[in-house]
Amino acid sequence: MIELPGLIDPHVHVREPGQTHKEDWDTATQAALAGGVTMILAMPNTKPPIFDEITLTLALQAAKSKARCDYGQYLGAGPANAAEVARLAPRAAALKMYLDSTFGELRLNDMTLWVEHFRHWSGPGPIVLHAESRSMAAALAFAQMFDQPVHIAHVSLREEILTIREAKARGVKVTCEVCPHHLFFTQSALDGSSVVNGRLEVRPRLATQADVNALWDNLDVIDCFATDHAPHTLAEKDGENPPPGFPGLETLLPLLLTAVAEGRLTLQQLVEKAYTNPRRIFGLPEQPETRVIVDEQAEYELRAAEMKSRCGWTPFEGWKVKGRVRKVILRGHEVVRDGQILAAPGFGRDVRAS
Ligand code: DOR
Ligand code: ZN
């Protein structure tokens, strides 16, 4: 058995308010705990999106009554809310800005709309950007112009990780995260039936083997592992216009522990990128008496049927992994024992509540 700190996932789509048939604060935080994640930061592309006082309060109220692990809620950067989100900032995990298209309605097309946010935002937490390829380069230019810390979400491409390496070396205040699906899948997984293709829709898209290799070769540039847990139901994924996104909270740790067992990653790197760095980057509180007990020798196959997420599927179905969560202790309380969730709804705390 080994002991890890409670993991922190800075990129989770909880789906509440508005799309609780996919997930809600209860099921998302059960999935988190089952996966050894004791703190999640929730993305703002809900329905409605979280972009003002009313919607922030709506999300935080749902979280307060239902969350079983600790949490923070992002604000979304909209076309005209820069002053308001800066005012609401102490209640938020950080600010999320979408420069590229994805699920939801928060994309900011016009660069003049970015300026106000870069000028006003002063934390807590960096500006987190969905910015792929050349949009990412634009985001780095803005970070430098405004001396503003930015965090690049779900880096997937060789050109991105190498550009971030250069930017860091030149003093740009940039950090970044990579998701397990971009470390373990390539776009060749897309070869096959149309049903499978719908399931594998995700933004950023799965990339080439060269891209995946570049992520593994530049682990030192990757600050955080984040799941981008983005649950959609199987009916939606297998239907017409499949929405992009994978669930990930319950597969993060077994996949990473398997990489450790294979010698591709050290346990120290795992802890640094799934706990130490997210905590520092987002200025998150310590969770006293919190730990995850893992049987690092346990070998088994990942099965959605055994998972807590409401979405009912995983892109890693049947994958053989090594390393199973046996127990999770959160703030002195046993909250998971052998797959059973013992924490009640409402046990989770808001990381920004004073
Ligand atoms: O695949 C994705 N799904 N990428 C995103 O950026 C959004 C997410 C979602 O909310 O479903
Ligand atoms: Zn996301």
PDB file of N, CA, C and O in Angstrom, residues 224-299:
ATOM      1  N   CYS A 224       0.552  20.609 -14.333  1.00  0.00           N
ATOM      2  CA  CYS A 224      -0.547  19.877 -13.700  1.00  0.00           C
ATOM      3  C   CYS A 224      -1.078  18.783 -14.606  1.00  0.00           C
ATOM      4  O   CYS A 224      -1.087  18.929 -15.835  1.00  0.00           O
ATOM      5  N   PHE A 225      -1.578  17.713 -13.981  1.00  0.00           N
ATOM      6  CA  PHE A 225      -2.466  16.785 -14.659  1.00  0.00           C
ATOM      7  C   PHE A 225      -3.884  17.206 -14.294  1.00  0.00           C
ATOM      8  O   PHE A 225      -4.186  17.424 -13.115  1.00  0.00           O
ATOM      9  N   ALA A 226      -4.738  17.330 -15.293  1.00  0.00           N
ATOM     10  CA  ALA A 226      -6.134  17.703 -15.052  1.00  0.00           C
ATOM     11  C   ALA A 226      -6.990  16.789 -15.907  1.00  0.00           C
ATOM     12  O   ALA A 226      -6.567  16.392 -16.996  1.00  0.00           O
ATOM     13  N   THR A 227      -8.182  16.446 -15.426  1.00  0.00           N
ATOM     14  CA  THR A 227      -8.957  15.470 -16.208  1.00  0.00           C
ATOM     15  C   THR A 227      -9.731  16.092 -17.366  1.00  0.00           C
ATOM     16  O   THR A 227      -9.983  15.425 -18.349  1.00  0.00           O
ATOM     17  N   ASP A 228     -10.158  17.375 -17.249  1.00  0.00           N
ATOM     18  CA  ASP A 228     -11.186  17.907 -18.146  1.00  0.00           C
ATOM     19  C   ASP A 228     -12.384  16.947 -18.162  1.00  0.00           C
ATOM     20  O   ASP A 228     -12.958  16.664 -19.223  1.00  0.00           O
ATOM     21  N   HIS A 229     -12.719  16.445 -16.972  1.00  0.00           N
ATOM     22  CA  HIS A 229     -13.886  15.554 -16.818  1.00  0.00           C
ATOM     23  C   HIS A 229     -15.099  16.231 -17.458  1.00  0.00           C
ATOM     24  O   HIS A 229     -15.575  17.246 -16.958  1.00  0.00           O
ATOM     25  N   ALA A 230     -15.542  15.693 -18.588  1.00  0.00           N
ATOM     26  CA  ALA A 230     -16.606  16.345 -19.387  1.00  0.00           C
ATOM     27  C   ALA A 230     -17.663  15.314 -19.750  1.00  0.00           C
ATOM     28  O   ALA A 230     -17.737  14.824 -20.875  1.00  0.00           O
ATOM     29  N   PRO A 231     -18.505  14.964 -18.753  1.00  0.00           N
ATOM     30  CA  PRO A 231     -19.464  13.889 -18.970  1.00  0.00           C
ATOM     31  C   PRO A 231     -20.604  14.276 -19.911  1.00  0.00           C
ATOM     32  O   PRO A 231     -21.185  15.351 -19.796  1.00  0.00           O
ATOM     33  N   HIS A 232     -20.872  13.391 -20.866  1.00  0.00           N
ATOM     34  CA  HIS A 232     -22.086  13.419 -21.691  1.00  0.00           C
ATOM     35  C   HIS A 232     -22.603  11.990 -21.668  1.00  0.00           C
ATOM     36  O   HIS A 232     -21.799  11.054 -21.560  1.00  0.00           O
ATOM     37  N   THR A 233     -23.910  11.804 -21.816  1.00  0.00           N
ATOM     38  CA  THR A 233     -24.448  10.438 -21.750  1.00  0.00           C
ATOM     39  C   THR A 233     -24.063   9.653 -22.995  1.00  0.00           C
ATOM     40  O   THR A 233     -23.763  10.225 -24.048  1.00  0.00           O
ATOM     41  N   LEU A 234     -24.129   8.330 -22.872  1.00  0.00           N
ATOM     42  CA  LEU A 234     -23.809   7.469 -24.022  1.00  0.00           C
ATOM     43  C   LEU A 234     -24.772   7.729 -25.157  1.00  0.00           C
ATOM     44  O   LEU A 234     -24.383   7.726 -26.330  1.00  0.00           O
ATOM     45  N   ALA A 235     -26.053   7.959 -24.837  1.00  0.00           N
ATOM     46  CA  ALA A 235     -27.033   8.238 -25.892  1.00  0.00           C
ATOM     47  C   ALA A 235     -26.616   9.485 -26.668  1.00  0.00           C
ATOM     48  O   ALA A 235     -26.713   9.526 -27.899  1.00  0.00           O
ATOM     49  N   GLU A 236     -26.120  10.499 -25.959  1.00  0.00           N
ATOM     50  CA  GLU A 236     -25.656  11.727 -26.630  1.00  0.00           C
ATOM     51  C   GLU A 236     -24.399  11.455 -27.459  1.00  0.00           C
ATOM     52  O   GLU A 236     -24.270  11.915 -28.592  1.00  0.00           O
ATOM     53  N   LYS A 237     -23.467  10.698 -26.894  1.00  0.00           N
ATOM     54  CA  LYS A 237     -22.199  10.428 -27.594  1.00  0.00           C
ATOM     55  C   LYS A 237     -22.416   9.555 -28.833  1.00  0.00           C
ATOM     56  O   LYS A 237     -21.697   9.685 -29.823  1.00  0.00           O
ATOM     57  N   ASP A 238     -23.414   8.656 -28.765  1.00  0.00           N
ATOM     58  CA  ASP A 238     -23.668   7.754 -29.893  1.00  0.00           C
ATOM     59  C   ASP A 238     -24.725   8.304 -30.845  1.00  0.00           C
ATOM     60  O   ASP A 238     -25.016   7.694 -31.864  1.00  0.00           O
ATOM     61  N   GLY A 239     -25.301   9.463 -30.505  1.00  0.00           N
ATOM     62  CA  GLY A 239     -26.352  10.046 -31.343  1.00  0.00           C
ATOM     63  C   GLY A 239     -25.790  10.930 -32.442  1.00  0.00           C
ATOM     64  O   GLY A 239     -24.579  10.942 -32.693  1.00  0.00           O
ATOM     65  N   GLU A 240     -26.694  11.674 -33.108  1.00  0.00           N
ATOM     66  CA  GLU A 240     -26.234  12.632 -34.112  1.00  0.00           C
ATOM     67  C   GLU A 240     -25.613  13.818 -33.404  1.00  0.00           C
ATOM     68  O   GLU A 240     -26.030  14.171 -32.319  1.00  0.00           O
ATOM     69  N   ASN A 241     -24.648  14.469 -34.017  1.00  0.00           N
ATOM     70  CA  ASN A 241     -23.924  15.575 -33.387  1.00  0.00           C
ATOM     71  C   ASN A 241     -23.402  15.248 -31.999  1.00  0.00           C
ATOM     72  O   ASN A 241     -23.784  15.893 -31.020  1.00  0.00           O
ATOM     73  N   PRO A 242     -22.575  14.244 -31.870  1.00  0.00           N
ATOM     74  CA  PRO A 242     -22.062  13.897 -30.534  1.00  0.00           C
ATOM     75  C   PRO A 242     -21.305  15.058 -29.912  1.00  0.00           C
ATOM     76  O   PRO A 242     -20.409  15.628 -30.543  1.00  0.00           O
ATOM     77  N   PRO A 243     -21.658  15.444 -28.683  1.00  0.00           N
ATOM     78  CA  PRO A 243     -20.926  16.542 -28.019  1.00  0.00           C
ATOM     79  C   PRO A 243     -19.523  16.072 -27.627  1.00  0.00           C
ATOM     80  O   PRO A 243     -19.337  14.900 -27.299  1.00  0.00           O
ATOM     81  N   PRO A 244     -18.538  16.990 -27.651  1.00  0.00           N
ATOM     82  CA  PRO A 244     -17.174  16.580 -27.304  1.00  0.00           C
ATOM     83  C   PRO A 244     -17.007  16.437 -25.796  1.00  0.00           C
ATOM     84  O   PRO A 244     -17.579  17.208 -25.036  1.00  0.00           O
ATOM     85  N   GLY A 245     -16.199  15.485 -25.386  1.00  0.00           N
ATOM     86  CA  GLY A 245     -15.876  15.383 -23.962  1.00  0.00           C
ATOM     87  C   GLY A 245     -15.843  13.958 -23.461  1.00  0.00           C
ATOM     88  O   GLY A 245     -16.617  13.116 -23.912  1.00  0.00           O
ATOM     89  N   PHE A 246     -14.917  13.720 -22.512  1.00  0.00           N
ATOM     90  CA  PHE A 246     -14.750  12.414 -21.861  1.00  0.00           C
ATOM     91  C   PHE A 246     -14.905  12.597 -20.354  1.00  0.00           C
ATOM     92  O   PHE A 246     -14.379  13.568 -19.811  1.00  0.00           O
ATOM     93  N   PRO A 247     -15.521  11.623 -19.664  1.00  0.00           N
ATOM     94  CA  PRO A 247     -15.376  11.615 -18.207  1.00  0.00           C
ATOM     95  C   PRO A 247     -13.939  11.220 -17.874  1.00  0.00           C
ATOM     96  O   PRO A 247     -13.297  10.537 -18.672  1.00  0.00           O
ATOM     97  N   GLY A 248     -13.433  11.636 -16.721  1.00  0.00           N
ATOM     98  CA  GLY A 248     -12.028  11.312 -16.440  1.00  0.00           C
ATOM     99  C   GLY A 248     -11.669  11.182 -14.971  1.00  0.00           C
ATOM    100  O   GLY A 248     -10.577  10.715 -14.639  1.00  0.00           O
ATOM    101  N   LEU A 249     -12.568  11.585 -14.075  1.00  0.00           N
ATOM    102  CA  LEU A 249     -12.196  11.626 -12.654  1.00  0.00           C
ATOM    103  C   LEU A 249     -11.838  10.255 -12.083  1.00  0.00           C
ATOM    104  O   LEU A 249     -10.969  10.141 -11.220  1.00  0.00           O
ATOM    105  N   GLU A 250     -12.504   9.207 -12.576  1.00  0.00           N
ATOM    106  CA  GLU A 250     -12.296   7.888 -11.975  1.00  0.00           C
ATOM    107  C   GLU A 250     -11.202   7.077 -12.667  1.00  0.00           C
ATOM    108  O   GLU A 250     -10.895   5.971 -12.233  1.00  0.00           O
ATOM    109  N   THR A 251     -10.628   7.631 -13.721  1.00  0.00           N
ATOM    110  CA  THR A 251      -9.569   6.905 -14.443  1.00  0.00           C
ATOM    111  C   THR A 251      -8.206   7.594 -14.335  1.00  0.00           C
ATOM    112  O   THR A 251      -7.186   6.998 -14.662  1.00  0.00           O
ATOM    113  N   LEU A 252      -8.201   8.849 -13.870  1.00  0.00           N
ATOM    114  CA  LEU A 252      -6.953   9.621 -13.749  1.00  0.00           C
ATOM    115  C   LEU A 252      -5.869   8.869 -12.965  1.00  0.00           C
ATOM    116  O   LEU A 252      -4.772   8.612 -13.477  1.00  0.00           O
ATOM    117  N   LEU A 253      -6.189   8.520 -11.727  1.00  0.00           N
ATOM    118  CA  LEU A 253      -5.168   7.936 -10.855  1.00  0.00           C
ATOM    119  C   LEU A 253      -4.734   6.534 -11.303  1.00  0.00           C
ATOM    120  O   LEU A 253      -3.529   6.277 -11.394  1.00  0.00           O
ATOM    121  N   PRO A 254      -5.666   5.614 -11.624  1.00  0.00           N
ATOM    122  CA  PRO A 254      -5.185   4.304 -12.110  1.00  0.00           C
ATOM    123  C   PRO A 254      -4.339   4.413 -13.379  1.00  0.00           C
ATOM    124  O   PRO A 254      -3.334   3.699 -13.508  1.00  0.00           O
ATOM    125  N   LEU A 255      -4.679   5.305 -14.290  1.00  0.00           N
ATOM    126  CA  LEU A 255      -3.862   5.450 -15.509  1.00  0.00           C
ATOM    127  C   LEU A 255      -2.474   5.974 -15.163  1.00  0.00           C
ATOM    128  O   LEU A 255      -1.464   5.483 -15.680  1.00  0.00           O
ATOM    129  N   LEU A 256      -2.412   6.966 -14.278  1.00  0.00           N
ATOM    130  CA  LEU A 256      -1.109   7.532 -13.918  1.00  0.00           C
ATOM    131  C   LEU A 256      -0.286   6.525 -13.117  1.00  0.00           C
ATOM    132  O   LEU A 256       0.924   6.414 -13.310  1.00  0.00           O
ATOM    133  N   LEU A 257      -0.934   5.777 -12.220  1.00  0.00           N
ATOM    134  CA  LEU A 257      -0.193   4.761 -11.442  1.00  0.00           C
ATOM    135  C   LEU A 257       0.327   3.656 -12.355  1.00  0.00           C
ATOM    136  O   LEU A 257       1.399   3.093 -12.116  1.00  0.00           O
ATOM    137  N   THR A 258      -0.422   3.359 -13.409  1.00  0.00           N
ATOM    138  CA  THR A 258       0.047   2.361 -14.378  1.00  0.00           C
ATOM    139  C   THR A 258       1.296   2.874 -15.097  1.00  0.00           C
ATOM    140  O   THR A 258       2.256   2.132 -15.302  1.00  0.00           O
ATOM    141  N   ALA A 259       1.281   4.171 -15.418  1.00  0.00           N
ATOM    142  CA  ALA A 259       2.475   4.771 -16.041  1.00  0.00           C
ATOM    143  C   ALA A 259       3.658   4.733 -15.072  1.00  0.00           C
ATOM    144  O   ALA A 259       4.803   4.515 -15.484  1.00  0.00           O
ATOM    145  N   VAL A 260       3.371   4.909 -13.781  1.00  0.00           N
ATOM    146  CA  VAL A 260       4.437   4.802 -12.773  1.00  0.00           C
ATOM    147  C   VAL A 260       4.974   3.370 -12.754  1.00  0.00           C
ATOM    148  O   VAL A 260       6.191   3.146 -12.776  1.00  0.00           O
ATOM    149  N   ALA A 261       4.063   2.391 -12.747  1.00  0.00           N
ATOM    150  CA  ALA A 261       4.489   0.976 -12.723  1.00  0.00           C
ATOM    151  C   ALA A 261       5.325   0.644 -13.958  1.00  0.00           C
ATOM    152  O   ALA A 261       6.230  -0.181 -13.897  1.00  0.00           O
ATOM    153  N   GLU A 262       5.013   1.305 -15.071  1.00  0.00           N
ATOM    154  CA  GLU A 262       5.762   1.042 -16.313  1.00  0.00           C
ATOM    155  C   GLU A 262       7.047   1.861 -16.417  1.00  0.00           C
ATOM    156  O   GLU A 262       7.761   1.777 -17.417  1.00  0.00           O
ATOM    157  N   GLY A 263       7.298   2.695 -15.423  1.00  0.00           N
ATOM    158  CA  GLY A 263       8.528   3.484 -15.418  1.00  0.00           C
ATOM    159  C   GLY A 263       8.495   4.708 -16.325  1.00  0.00           C
ATOM    160  O   GLY A 263       9.534   5.288 -16.641  1.00  0.00           O
ATOM    161  N   ARG A 264       7.279   5.137 -16.730  1.00  0.00           N
ATOM    162  CA  ARG A 264       7.178   6.310 -17.607  1.00  0.00           C
ATOM    163  C   ARG A 264       7.045   7.600 -16.817  1.00  0.00           C
ATOM    164  O   ARG A 264       7.137   8.706 -17.361  1.00  0.00           O
ATOM    165  N   LEU A 265       6.765   7.458 -15.530  1.00  0.00           N
ATOM    166  CA  LEU A 265       6.472   8.596 -14.653  1.00  0.00           C
ATOM    167  C   LEU A 265       6.935   8.182 -13.265  1.00  0.00           C
ATOM    168  O   LEU A 265       6.876   7.002 -12.938  1.00  0.00           O
ATOM    169  N   THR A 266       7.391   9.138 -12.453  1.00  0.00           N
ATOM    170  CA  THR A 266       7.709   8.768 -11.068  1.00  0.00           C
ATOM    171  C   THR A 266       6.536   9.168 -10.172  1.00  0.00           C
ATOM    172  O   THR A 266       5.734  10.048 -10.521  1.00  0.00           O
ATOM    173  N   LEU A 267       6.480   8.510  -9.020  1.00  0.00           N
ATOM    174  CA  LEU A 267       5.440   8.846  -8.053  1.00  0.00           C
ATOM    175  C   LEU A 267       5.577  10.306  -7.622  1.00  0.00           C
ATOM    176  O   LEU A 267       4.593  11.009  -7.397  1.00  0.00           O
ATOM    177  N   GLN A 268       6.825  10.750  -7.549  1.00  0.00           N
ATOM    178  CA  GLN A 268       7.079  12.143  -7.167  1.00  0.00           C
ATOM    179  C   GLN A 268       6.498  13.110  -8.211  1.00  0.00           C
ATOM    180  O   GLN A 268       5.895  14.126  -7.865  1.00  0.00           O
ATOM    181  N   GLN A 269       6.655  12.784  -9.491  1.00  0.00           N
ATOM    182  CA  GLN A 269       6.064  13.634 -10.547  1.00  0.00           C
ATOM    183  C   GLN A 269       4.538  13.607 -10.462  1.00  0.00           C
ATOM    184  O   GLN A 269       3.879  14.628 -10.664  1.00  0.00           O
ATOM    185  N   LEU A 270       3.992  12.443 -10.183  1.00  0.00           N
ATOM    186  CA  LEU A 270       2.534  12.335 -10.061  1.00  0.00           C
ATOM    187  C   LEU A 270       2.026  13.286  -8.971  1.00  0.00           C
ATOM    188  O   LEU A 270       1.088  14.063  -9.185  1.00  0.00           O
ATOM    189  N   VAL A 271       2.656  13.229  -7.807  1.00  0.00           N
ATOM    190  CA  VAL A 271       2.210  14.053  -6.674  1.00  0.00           C
ATOM    191  C   VAL A 271       2.403  15.543  -6.967  1.00  0.00           C
ATOM    192  O   VAL A 271       1.548  16.382  -6.669  1.00  0.00           O
ATOM    193  N   GLU A 272       3.515  15.851  -7.591  1.00  0.00           N
ATOM    194  CA  GLU A 272       3.820  17.251  -7.936  1.00  0.00           C
ATOM    195  C   GLU A 272       2.742  17.836  -8.876  1.00  0.00           C
ATOM    196  O   GLU A 272       2.268  18.948  -8.683  1.00  0.00           O
ATOM    197  N   LYS A 273       2.326  17.053  -9.867  1.00  0.00           N
ATOM    198  CA  LYS A 273       1.431  17.567 -10.916  1.00  0.00           C
ATOM    199  C   LYS A 273      -0.054  17.389 -10.598  1.00  0.00           C
ATOM    200  O   LYS A 273      -0.912  18.001 -11.247  1.00  0.00           O
ATOM    201  N   ALA A 274      -0.358  16.516  -9.629  1.00  0.00           N
ATOM    202  CA  ALA A 274      -1.765  16.292  -9.297  1.00  0.00           C
ATOM    203  C   ALA A 274      -2.112  16.810  -7.904  1.00  0.00           C
ATOM    204  O   ALA A 274      -3.236  16.639  -7.442  1.00  0.00           O
ATOM    205  N   TYR A 275      -1.127  17.430  -7.263  1.00  0.00           N
ATOM    206  CA  TYR A 275      -1.398  17.987  -5.932  1.00  0.00           C
ATOM    207  C   TYR A 275      -0.618  19.283  -5.677  1.00  0.00           C
ATOM    208  O   TYR A 275      -1.199  20.363  -5.566  1.00  0.00           O
ATOM    209  N   THR A 276       0.724  19.169  -5.624  1.00  0.00           N
ATOM    210  CA  THR A 276       1.544  20.314  -5.195  1.00  0.00           C
ATOM    211  C   THR A 276       1.363  21.522  -6.122  1.00  0.00           C
ATOM    212  O   THR A 276       1.113  22.644  -5.652  1.00  0.00           O
ATOM    213  N   ASN A 277       1.509  21.306  -7.412  1.00  0.00           N
ATOM    214  CA  ASN A 277       1.445  22.430  -8.351  1.00  0.00           C
ATOM    215  C   ASN A 277       0.043  23.039  -8.481  1.00  0.00           C
ATOM    216  O   ASN A 277      -0.080  24.266  -8.451  1.00  0.00           O
ATOM    217  N   PRO A 278      -1.010  22.226  -8.642  1.00  0.00           N
ATOM    218  CA  PRO A 278      -2.334  22.865  -8.683  1.00  0.00           C
ATOM    219  C   PRO A 278      -2.620  23.676  -7.419  1.00  0.00           C
ATOM    220  O   PRO A 278      -3.207  24.758  -7.487  1.00  0.00           O
ATOM    221  N   ARG A 279      -2.182  23.139  -6.265  1.00  0.00           N
ATOM    222  CA  ARG A 279      -2.436  23.863  -5.012  1.00  0.00           C
ATOM    223  C   ARG A 279      -1.742  25.222  -5.027  1.00  0.00           C
ATOM    224  O   ARG A 279      -2.314  26.252  -4.654  1.00  0.00           O
ATOM    225  N   ARG A 280      -0.495  25.239  -5.504  1.00  0.00           N
ATOM    226  CA  ARG A 280       0.260  26.494  -5.534  1.00  0.00           C
ATOM    227  C   ARG A 280      -0.304  27.462  -6.590  1.00  0.00           C
ATOM    228  O   ARG A 280      -0.544  28.638  -6.322  1.00  0.00           O
ATOM    229  N   ILE A 281      -0.544  26.963  -7.792  1.00  0.00           N
ATOM    230  CA  ILE A 281      -0.964  27.821  -8.910  1.00  0.00           C
ATOM    231  C   ILE A 281      -2.301  28.503  -8.609  1.00  0.00           C
ATOM    232  O   ILE A 281      -2.500  29.677  -8.914  1.00  0.00           O
ATOM    233  N   PHE A 282      -3.232  27.748  -8.008  1.00  0.00           N
ATOM    234  CA  PHE A 282      -4.567  28.295  -7.755  1.00  0.00           C
ATOM    235  C   PHE A 282      -4.722  28.825  -6.325  1.00  0.00           C
ATOM    236  O   PHE A 282      -5.813  29.269  -5.951  1.00  0.00           O
ATOM    237  N   GLY A 283      -3.646  28.784  -5.542  1.00  0.00           N
ATOM    238  CA  GLY A 283      -3.715  29.323  -4.176  1.00  0.00           C
ATOM    239  C   GLY A 283      -4.767  28.621  -3.337  1.00  0.00           C
ATOM    240  O   GLY A 283      -5.608  29.266  -2.705  1.00  0.00           O
ATOM    241  N   LEU A 284      -4.731  27.285  -3.313  1.00  0.00           N
ATOM    242  CA  LEU A 284      -5.783  26.508  -2.656  1.00  0.00           C
ATOM    243  C   LEU A 284      -5.382  26.157  -1.227  1.00  0.00           C
ATOM    244  O   LEU A 284      -4.201  25.979  -0.935  1.00  0.00           O
ATOM    245  N   PRO A 285      -6.379  26.059  -0.344  1.00  0.00           N
ATOM    246  CA  PRO A 285      -6.064  25.793   1.066  1.00  0.00           C
ATOM    247  C   PRO A 285      -5.599  24.353   1.281  1.00  0.00           C
ATOM    248  O   PRO A 285      -5.907  23.462   0.490  1.00  0.00           O
ATOM    249  N   GLU A 286      -4.875  24.139   2.368  1.00  0.00           N
ATOM    250  CA  GLU A 286      -4.488  22.791   2.752  1.00  0.00           C
ATOM    251  C   GLU A 286      -5.727  22.039   3.214  1.00  0.00           C
ATOM    252  O   GLU A 286      -6.632  22.622   3.814  1.00  0.00           O
ATOM    253  N   GLN A 287      -5.781  20.754   2.940  1.00  0.00           N
ATOM    254  CA  GLN A 287      -6.834  19.904   3.506  1.00  0.00           C
ATOM    255  C   GLN A 287      -6.153  19.070   4.590  1.00  0.00           C
ATOM    256  O   GLN A 287      -5.482  18.087   4.286  1.00  0.00           O
ATOM    257  N   PRO A 288      -6.297  19.479   5.854  1.00  0.00           N
ATOM    258  CA  PRO A 288      -5.585  18.744   6.899  1.00  0.00           C
ATOM    259  C   PRO A 288      -6.095  17.310   7.005  1.00  0.00           C
ATOM    260  O   PRO A 288      -7.251  17.032   6.679  1.00  0.00           O
ATOM    261  N   GLU A 289      -5.228  16.427   7.469  1.00  0.00           N
ATOM    262  CA  GLU A 289      -5.591  15.006   7.673  1.00  0.00           C
ATOM    263  C   GLU A 289      -6.296  14.424   6.455  1.00  0.00           C
ATOM    264  O   GLU A 289      -7.375  13.857   6.563  1.00  0.00           O
ATOM    265  N   THR A 290      -5.681  14.623   5.293  1.00  0.00           N
ATOM    266  CA  THR A 290      -6.290  14.138   4.059  1.00  0.00           C
ATOM    267  C   THR A 290      -5.288  13.270   3.316  1.00  0.00           C
ATOM    268  O   THR A 290      -4.138  13.684   3.129  1.00  0.00           O
ATOM    269  N   ARG A 291      -5.699  12.068   2.945  1.00  0.00           N
ATOM    270  CA  ARG A 291      -4.798  11.177   2.215  1.00  0.00           C
ATOM    271  C   ARG A 291      -5.573  10.108   1.462  1.00  0.00           C
ATOM    272  O   ARG A 291      -6.734   9.827   1.764  1.00  0.00           O
ATOM    273  N   VAL A 292      -4.878   9.533   0.483  1.00  0.00           N
ATOM    274  CA  VAL A 292      -5.461   8.482  -0.350  1.00  0.00           C
ATOM    275  C   VAL A 292      -4.588   7.246  -0.186  1.00  0.00           C
ATOM    276  O   VAL A 292      -3.372   7.322  -0.392  1.00  0.00           O
ATOM    277  N   ILE A 293      -5.200   6.144   0.180  1.00  0.00           N
ATOM    278  CA  ILE A 293      -4.444   4.892   0.333  1.00  0.00           C
ATOM    279  C   ILE A 293      -4.711   4.022  -0.890  1.00  0.00           C
ATOM    280  O   ILE A 293      -5.861   3.749  -1.248  1.00  0.00           O
ATOM    281  N   VAL A 294      -3.609   3.656  -1.523  1.00  0.00           N
ATOM    282  CA  VAL A 294      -3.685   2.980  -2.814  1.00  0.00           C
ATOM    283  C   VAL A 294      -2.974   1.631  -2.738  1.00  0.00           C
ATOM    284  O   VAL A 294      -1.884   1.537  -2.171  1.00  0.00           O
ATOM    285  N   ASP A 295      -3.620   0.612  -3.286  1.00  0.00           N
ATOM    286  CA  ASP A 295      -2.925  -0.671  -3.475  1.00  0.00           C
ATOM    287  C   ASP A 295      -2.263  -0.607  -4.850  1.00  0.00           C
ATOM    288  O   ASP A 295      -2.922  -0.769  -5.872  1.00  0.00           O
ATOM    289  N   GLU A 296      -0.968  -0.325  -4.831  1.00  0.00           N
ATOM    290  CA  GLU A 296      -0.268  -0.079  -6.090  1.00  0.00           C
ATOM    291  C   GLU A 296      -0.032  -1.366  -6.882  1.00  0.00           C
ATOM    292  O   GLU A 296       0.312  -1.314  -8.064  1.00  0.00           O
ATOM    293  N   GLN A 297      -0.277  -2.526  -6.231  1.00  0.00           N
ATOM    294  CA  GLN A 297      -0.058  -3.818  -6.914  1.00  0.00           C
ATOM    295  C   GLN A 297      -1.330  -4.349  -7.578  1.00  0.00           C
ATOM    296  O   GLN A 297      -1.246  -5.255  -8.415  1.00  0.00           O
ATOM    297  N   ALA A 298      -2.485  -3.807  -7.209  1.00  0.00           N
ATOM    298  CA  ALA A 298      -3.754  -4.366  -7.702  1.00  0.00           C
ATOM    299  C   ALA A 298      -3.886  -4.180  -9.207  1.00  0.00           C
ATOM    300  O   ALA A 298      -3.784  -3.068  -9.719  1.00  0.00           O
ATOM    301  N   GLU A 299      -4.120  -5.269  -9.923  1.00  0.00           N
ATOM    302  CA  GLU A 299      -4.316  -5.198 -11.376  1.00  0.00           C
ATOM    303  C   GLU A 299      -5.767  -5.511 -11.694  1.00  0.00           C
ATOM    304  O   GLU A 299      -6.335  -6.457 -11.155  1.00  0.00           O
TER     305      GLU A 299
END
